[in-house]
Amino acid sequence: MGRLRKDQFHLLLIKTHSLTGLIPVGAFLVFHLAANSLRTVGVWQYKLSIDLINNLPFLIWIEIIFIYIPILFHSLVGVYLSFQGKLNVHRYNYGRNWMYTLQRLSGGVIFAFLVYHMGTTVVPKLLAGKEQFEAAPFLISVMNQEFQTLGGRVIYMVGIMAATFHFANGLWGFCMSWGILVGAAAQRNASLIFILFGLVLTVIGFATVVEFSMNPIEVQATVPESF
Amino acid sequence: MEDKTVIIKIRQQDDPDSASYWQSFQVPCRHHENVISCLQEIQRNPVTLDGQAVIPVTWDCNCLEEVCGSCTMLINGRVRQACTALVEHLEHPVVLEPMSKFPVIRDLQVDRTRMFENLKKVHAWIDIDGTHDIGEGPVMSDSIRAQRYALSECMSCGCCLEACPQFTRDNTFLGAATFSQVRLFNLHPTGALAKEERLEAVMGEGGITDCGNAQVCVEVCPKNIPLTESIAEIGRQTSLKMIRDLFQK
Ligand code: HEM
Ligand code: SF4
Ligand code: SF4
């Protein structure tokens, strides 16, 4: 009975890790990159999206339950999983073994990037005075600063690449571990489609970085101060 | 041809607990010679490169035609059978090491008990009549028979485990060969009677969820067994069982 419990826990842990990678963490990544790419569409469109999100009721709870806890859970289990195996791609130099290796390394890069990204955006936002606080002008000026230097741009591009790779390859891993892809040809074809998907996500992310870097903007508060 | 020689460098170990050490030997290299015949040459004349007479090197082999799997070892860092490793095709000097994922018994001999224990864990056999007659075996379609034939070629050599980044000495991962046998026996109409038991055995720590899909196993399997399809198929069977159990248990 004791052994059974431990095995059941293990199964649940790994399956939940796999599922959280897709939903909500992966879904959030897609949404996040897409929402920010509104920056390339136009200033008011981008501002509108920030206003919409930041005026959602119970925003902080939505973020904690659907974003922060799942990311933390997926990251911690991911780190644990990364230490279970022993990389051997130098000896067995095959494409999929590279993907296996990069899946683990990119997880580490994402983690470091998230600590930085949260530290420069979410933390100052939460620390800012609540009186007449408007997210859009605040966050846009933070992002202008982030993209002022070449170093900042590189950090974001590396973070985006790590995340899109990890998610695209993770989708393939998800389809493998849940037995959605079985035949060798199906596995190969799906990996091509996922590579394409990953590239599209990367382009969306990079376009936003380029737009911010080339063309910093300033916006006024939506609600006039006298309101 | 007769006057050509080859240097064989071997990682040796006197007993399971002692440290390993390297010794090199120079042996004549004949046309079409394999690694086993070099080892036999060393056995006949166990003198190292620097002229020291030593105890002959120990290794395992049996069929000499790549169907028993016993002569599996690392040859120039890669796992494969020594019987089909032709010396003319290898980089020189030829470096031989025992497999690293199993305990060494002596020199190139390793103890693959773990593989056998894993097969026992997953009920890798078909129950036939016990105290009662379970009747005639049902008919099997030819496509199932063909699939099972490919899977049944596994010789438990351990290549797929040696090359797997998830299979280590200090974990309990069952490995590709074991999952493939679960598929083999679940595909058999009579074997399927124990399907749930087999699936349960691979749904814990060290089970199917611990495969990281690095797919090295399928690259190194000398019998070309479709291991990654087996892994995905068992992934499907266990996922469906998990969902079923969630609503039924
Ligand atoms: C923050 C640090 C992170 C670490 C350390 C990490 C680690 C890992 C590891 C090791 C795996 C492979 C599991 C396996 O194949 O056995 C994995 C899978 C996955 N990850 Fe992450 N990850 C992180 C963040 C993320 C993020 C931000 C996303 C979303 C974009 C994500 C999405 C996925 C997906 C979809 C899978 C596939 C699940 C499966 O194999 O079934 N991960 N992660
Ligand atoms: S599956 Fe292939 S590599 Fe693995 S033990 Fe069987 S024959 Fe050897
Ligand atoms: S797919 Fe990779 S992790 Fe899974 S058994 Fe094969 S080599 Fe090991």
GROMACS .gro file of N, CA and C in nm, chain B residues 92-185:
model
  282
  319HIS      N    1   4.119   0.339  -3.500
  319HIS     CA    2   4.223   0.276  -3.418
  319HIS      C    3   4.293   0.380  -3.330
  320PRO      N    4   4.343   0.344  -3.212
  320PRO     CA    5   4.330   0.215  -3.147
  320PRO      C    6   4.184   0.189  -3.107
  321VAL      N    7   4.149   0.062  -3.095
  321VAL     CA    8   4.013   0.025  -3.058
  321VAL      C    9   4.002   0.027  -2.905
  322VAL      N   10   3.909   0.107  -2.855
  322VAL     CA   11   3.893   0.120  -2.710
  322VAL      C   12   3.772   0.039  -2.665
  323LEU      N   13   3.793  -0.055  -2.574
  323LEU     CA   14   3.682  -0.138  -2.524
  323LEU      C   15   3.657  -0.106  -2.377
  324GLU      N   16   3.527  -0.089  -2.344
  324GLU     CA   17   3.490  -0.066  -2.204
  324GLU      C   18   3.366  -0.148  -2.175
  325PRO      N   19   3.346  -0.187  -2.049
  325PRO     CA   20   3.221  -0.254  -2.015
  325PRO      C   21   3.107  -0.151  -2.020
  326MET      N   22   2.982  -0.197  -2.034
  326MET     CA   23   2.869  -0.104  -2.030
  326MET      C   24   2.871  -0.030  -1.897
  327SER      N   25   2.833   0.099  -1.901
  327SER     CA   26   2.848   0.181  -1.780
  327SER      C   27   2.724   0.181  -1.692
  328LYS      N   28   2.611   0.133  -1.745
  328LYS     CA   29   2.486   0.143  -1.668
  328LYS      C   30   2.455   0.017  -1.586
  329PHE      N   31   2.543  -0.083  -1.597
  329PHE     CA   32   2.522  -0.208  -1.522
  329PHE      C   33   2.645  -0.238  -1.438
  330PRO      N   34   2.628  -0.310  -1.325
  330PRO     CA   35   2.745  -0.342  -1.242
  330PRO      C   36   2.841  -0.433  -1.317
  331VAL      N   37   2.971  -0.404  -1.304
  331VAL     CA   38   3.071  -0.487  -1.369
  331VAL      C   39   3.095  -0.612  -1.285
  332ILE      N   40   3.105  -0.727  -1.352
  332ILE     CA   41   3.142  -0.850  -1.281
  332ILE      C   42   3.294  -0.861  -1.286
  333ARG      N   43   3.347  -0.853  -1.407
  333ARG     CA   44   3.492  -0.853  -1.425
  333ARG      C   45   3.522  -0.805  -1.567
  334ASP      N   46   3.619  -0.719  -1.583
  334ASP     CA   47   3.660  -0.667  -1.713
  334ASP      C   48   3.540  -0.622  -1.798
  335LEU      N   49   3.513  -0.694  -1.908
  335LEU     CA   50   3.406  -0.651  -1.997
  335LEU      C   51   3.272  -0.718  -1.969
  336GLN      N   52   3.269  -0.800  -1.865
  336GLN     CA   53   3.145  -0.871  -1.828
  336GLN      C   54   3.062  -0.785  -1.735
  337VAL      N   55   2.934  -0.772  -1.764
  337VAL     CA   56   2.847  -0.696  -1.674
  337VAL      C   57   2.729  -0.782  -1.631
  338ASP      N   58   2.662  -0.736  -1.525
  338ASP     CA   59   2.549  -0.807  -1.468
  338ASP      C   60   2.419  -0.737  -1.510
  339ARG      N   61   2.344  -0.798  -1.600
  339ARG     CA   62   2.221  -0.735  -1.650
  339ARG      C   63   2.096  -0.788  -1.581
  340THR      N   64   2.111  -0.831  -1.454
  340THR     CA   65   1.997  -0.880  -1.379
  340THR      C   66   1.880  -0.781  -1.378
  341ARG      N   67   1.915  -0.652  -1.372
  341ARG     CA   68   1.809  -0.549  -1.366
  341ARG      C   69   1.711  -0.563  -1.482
  342MET      N   70   1.762  -0.599  -1.601
  342MET     CA   71   1.672  -0.614  -1.716
  342MET      C   72   1.574  -0.728  -1.693
  343PHE      N   73   1.626  -0.838  -1.639
  343PHE     CA   74   1.540  -0.954  -1.616
  343PHE      C   75   1.437  -0.922  -1.507
  344GLU      N   76   1.484  -0.855  -1.402
  344GLU     CA   77   1.392  -0.816  -1.293
  344GLU      C   78   1.282  -0.726  -1.348
  345ASN      N   79   1.318  -0.633  -1.439
  345ASN     CA   80   1.218  -0.543  -1.496
  345ASN      C   81   1.114  -0.621  -1.577
  346LEU      N   82   1.159  -0.723  -1.650
  346LEU     CA   83   1.064  -0.804  -1.727
  346LEU      C   84   0.968  -0.875  -1.632
  347LYS      N   85   1.021  -0.921  -1.518
  347LYS     CA   86   0.933  -0.987  -1.421
  347LYS      C   87   0.832  -0.888  -1.363
  348LYS      N   88   0.880  -0.764  -1.338
  348LYS     CA   89   0.791  -0.662  -1.281
  348LYS      C   90   0.671  -0.635  -1.369
  349VAL      N   91   0.690  -0.639  -1.501
  349VAL     CA   92   0.581  -0.602  -1.591
  349VAL      C   93   0.507  -0.723  -1.648
  350HIS      N   94   0.527  -0.839  -1.588
  350HIS     CA   95   0.453  -0.957  -1.632
  350HIS      C   96   0.476  -0.982  -1.781
  351ALA      N   97   0.605  -0.988  -1.819
  351ALA     CA   98   0.637  -1.002  -1.961
  351ALA      C   99   0.632  -1.148  -2.004
  352TRP      N  100   0.517  -1.207  -1.988
  352TRP     CA  101   0.492  -1.342  -2.036
  352TRP      C  102   0.342  -1.359  -2.052
  353ILE      N  103   0.303  -1.471  -2.114
  353ILE     CA  104   0.160  -1.496  -2.133
  353ILE      C  105   0.120  -1.613  -2.046
  354ASP      N  106   0.017  -1.593  -1.965
  354ASP     CA  107  -0.029  -1.701  -1.878
  354ASP      C  108  -0.104  -1.803  -1.962
  355ILE      N  109  -0.070  -1.929  -1.943
  355ILE     CA  110  -0.150  -2.032  -2.009
  355ILE      C  111  -0.222  -2.110  -1.899
  356ASP      N  112  -0.290  -2.218  -1.936
  356ASP     CA  113  -0.371  -2.291  -1.838
  356ASP      C  114  -0.300  -2.310  -1.705
  357GLY      N  115  -0.372  -2.284  -1.597
  357GLY     CA  116  -0.320  -2.310  -1.464
  357GLY      C  117  -0.399  -2.423  -1.405
  358THR      N  118  -0.470  -2.396  -1.295
  358THR     CA  119  -0.553  -2.500  -1.234
  358THR      C  120  -0.678  -2.523  -1.319
  359HIS      N  121  -0.706  -2.429  -1.408
  359HIS     CA  122  -0.820  -2.448  -1.496
  359HIS      C  123  -0.780  -2.421  -1.640
  360ASP      N  124  -0.856  -2.472  -1.731
  360ASP     CA  125  -0.829  -2.458  -1.874
  360ASP      C  126  -0.884  -2.323  -1.921
  361ILE      N  127  -0.799  -2.236  -1.976
  361ILE     CA  128  -0.853  -2.108  -2.024
  361ILE      C  129  -0.888  -2.113  -2.172
  362GLY      N  130  -0.889  -2.229  -2.226
  362GLY     CA  131  -0.940  -2.246  -2.362
  362GLY      C  132  -0.834  -2.222  -2.468
  363GLU      N  133  -0.876  -2.237  -2.591
  363GLU     CA  134  -0.786  -2.223  -2.705
  363GLU      C  135  -0.747  -2.077  -2.724
  364GLY      N  136  -0.630  -2.052  -2.773
  364GLY     CA  137  -0.589  -1.915  -2.803
  364GLY      C  138  -0.672  -1.860  -2.917
  365PRO      N  139  -0.715  -1.732  -2.909
  365PRO     CA  140  -0.792  -1.674  -3.019
  365PRO      C  141  -0.703  -1.654  -3.141
  366VAL      N  142  -0.767  -1.636  -3.255
  366VAL     CA  143  -0.693  -1.611  -3.379
  366VAL      C  144  -0.636  -1.469  -3.374
  367MET      N  145  -0.521  -1.450  -3.436
  367MET     CA  146  -0.455  -1.319  -3.437
  367MET      C  147  -0.447  -1.273  -3.582
  368SER      N  148  -0.472  -1.145  -3.607
  368SER     CA  149  -0.463  -1.099  -3.745
  368SER      C  150  -0.317  -1.095  -3.788
  369ASP      N  151  -0.296  -1.098  -3.918
  369ASP     CA  152  -0.159  -1.103  -3.967
  369ASP      C  153  -0.085  -0.973  -3.937
  370SER      N  154  -0.157  -0.861  -3.933
  370SER     CA  155  -0.086  -0.735  -3.908
  370SER      C  156  -0.038  -0.730  -3.762
  371ILE      N  157  -0.120  -0.782  -3.670
  371ILE     CA  158  -0.076  -0.788  -3.529
  371ILE      C  159   0.043  -0.883  -3.518
  372ARG      N  160   0.033  -0.995  -3.587
  372ARG     CA  161   0.143  -1.092  -3.583
  372ARG      C  162   0.273  -1.027  -3.630
  373ALA      N  163   0.263  -0.949  -3.739
  373ALA     CA  164   0.383  -0.884  -3.793
  373ALA      C  165   0.440  -0.783  -3.693
  374GLN      N  166   0.351  -0.705  -3.632
  374GLN     CA  167   0.397  -0.609  -3.532
  374GLN      C  168   0.466  -0.679  -3.416
  375ARG      N  169   0.404  -0.789  -3.371
  375ARG     CA  170   0.460  -0.861  -3.257
  375ARG      C  171   0.593  -0.926  -3.294
  376TYR      N  172   0.605  -0.969  -3.418
  376TYR     CA  173   0.730  -1.033  -3.458
  376TYR      C  174   0.847  -0.936  -3.441
  377ALA      N  175   0.825  -0.812  -3.489
  377ALA     CA  176   0.933  -0.713  -3.478
  377ALA      C  177   0.970  -0.690  -3.331
  378LEU      N  178   0.870  -0.682  -3.245
  378LEU     CA  179   0.897  -0.655  -3.103
  378LEU      C  180   0.963  -0.775  -3.035
  379SER      N  181   0.927  -0.895  -3.084
  379SER     CA  182   0.977  -1.016  -3.018
  379SER      C  183   1.126  -1.039  -3.045
  380GLU      N  184   1.183  -0.962  -3.136
  380GLU     CA  185   1.325  -0.981  -3.168
  380GLU      C  186   1.418  -0.928  -3.060
  381CYS      N  187   1.365  -0.858  -2.960
  381CYS     CA  188   1.451  -0.804  -2.854
  381CYS      C  189   1.532  -0.915  -2.791
  382MET      N  190   1.664  -0.893  -2.777
  382MET     CA  191   1.752  -0.995  -2.720
  382MET      C  192   1.804  -0.953  -2.583
  383SER      N  193   1.742  -0.850  -2.524
  383SER     CA  194   1.784  -0.802  -2.392
  383SER      C  195   1.933  -0.771  -2.386
  384CYS      N  196   1.984  -0.709  -2.491
  384CYS     CA  197   2.127  -0.676  -2.493
  384CYS      C  198   2.156  -0.558  -2.403
  385GLY      N  199   2.059  -0.465  -2.391
  385GLY     CA  200   2.079  -0.350  -2.304
  385GLY      C  201   2.133  -0.226  -2.373
  386CYS      N  202   2.152  -0.231  -2.506
  386CYS     CA  203   2.201  -0.112  -2.578
  386CYS      C  204   2.110   0.008  -2.552
  387CYS      N  205   1.978  -0.016  -2.561
  387CYS     CA  206   1.883   0.095  -2.550
  387CYS      C  207   1.889   0.158  -2.412
  388LEU      N  208   1.929   0.081  -2.312
  388LEU     CA  209   1.936   0.134  -2.176
  388LEU      C  210   2.069   0.206  -2.154
  389GLU      N  211   2.175   0.148  -2.206
  389GLU     CA  212   2.307   0.209  -2.193
  389GLU      C  213   2.307   0.350  -2.255
  390ALA      N  214   2.240   0.365  -2.369
  390ALA     CA  215   2.244   0.492  -2.441
  390ALA      C  216   2.137   0.590  -2.394
  391CYS      N  217   2.048   0.547  -2.307
  391CYS     CA  218   1.935   0.633  -2.266
  391CYS      C  219   1.978   0.730  -2.156
  392PRO      N  220   1.960   0.861  -2.179
  392PRO     CA  221   2.002   0.957  -2.076
  392PRO      C  222   1.920   0.947  -1.947
  393GLN      N  223   1.803   0.886  -1.955
  393GLN     CA  224   1.718   0.877  -1.836
  393GLN      C  225   1.747   0.753  -1.753
  394PHE      N  226   1.820   0.657  -1.809
  394PHE     CA  227   1.849   0.531  -1.740
  394PHE      C  228   1.984   0.545  -1.670
  395THR      N  229   1.983   0.548  -1.537
  395THR     CA  230   2.110   0.562  -1.465
  395THR      C  231   2.124   0.451  -1.361
  396ARG      N  232   2.246   0.438  -1.309
  396ARG     CA  233   2.272   0.333  -1.210
  396ARG      C  234   2.191   0.354  -1.083
  397ASP      N  235   2.161   0.482  -1.049
  397ASP     CA  236   2.095   0.503  -0.921
  397ASP      C  237   1.947   0.537  -0.931
  398ASN      N  238   1.882   0.514  -1.047
  398ASN     CA  239   1.737   0.525  -1.047
  398ASN      C  240   1.674   0.391  -1.083
  399THR      N  241   1.539   0.390  -1.091
  399THR     CA  242   1.471   0.262  -1.115
  399THR      C  243   1.401   0.260  -1.250
  400PHE      N  244   1.446   0.346  -1.342
  400PHE     CA  245   1.380   0.355  -1.472
  400PHE      C  246   1.378   0.218  -1.541
  401LEU      N  247   1.261   0.182  -1.593
  401LEU     CA  248   1.248   0.049  -1.654
  401LEU      C  249   1.313   0.042  -1.792
  402GLY      N  250   1.304   0.151  -1.867
  402GLY     CA  251   1.374   0.156  -1.994
  402GLY      C  252   1.294   0.106  -2.113
  403ALA      N  253   1.343   0.145  -2.232
  403ALA     CA  254   1.271   0.122  -2.357
  403ALA      C  255   1.241  -0.026  -2.381
  404ALA      N  256   1.338  -0.114  -2.359
  404ALA     CA  257   1.318  -0.256  -2.388
  404ALA      C  258   1.198  -0.309  -2.308
  405THR      N  259   1.187  -0.268  -2.183
  405THR     CA  260   1.079  -0.317  -2.098
  405THR      C  261   0.943  -0.268  -2.149
  406PHE      N  262   0.936  -0.139  -2.185
  406PHE     CA  263   0.808  -0.085  -2.235
  406PHE      C  264   0.766  -0.157  -2.363
  407SER      N  265   0.866  -0.187  -2.445
  407SER     CA  266   0.837  -0.253  -2.571
  407SER      C  267   0.781  -0.394  -2.546
  408GLN      N  268   0.829  -0.460  -2.443
  408GLN     CA  269   0.777  -0.592  -2.410
  408GLN      C  270   0.634  -0.584  -2.355
  409VAL      N  271   0.604  -0.475  -2.284
  409VAL     CA  272   0.467  -0.456  -2.238
  409VAL      C  273   0.374  -0.448  -2.360
  410ARG      N  274   0.419  -0.373  -2.460
  410ARG     CA  275   0.339  -0.361  -2.582
  410ARG      C  276   0.325  -0.498  -2.649
  411LEU      N  277   0.436  -0.572  -2.656
  411LEU     CA  278   0.435  -0.705  -2.720
  411LEU      C  279   0.330  -0.796  -2.656
  412PHE      N  280   0.330  -0.802  -2.523
  412PHE     CA  281   0.240  -0.897  -2.458
  412PHE      C  282   0.097  -0.845  -2.448
   0.00000   0.00000   0.00000
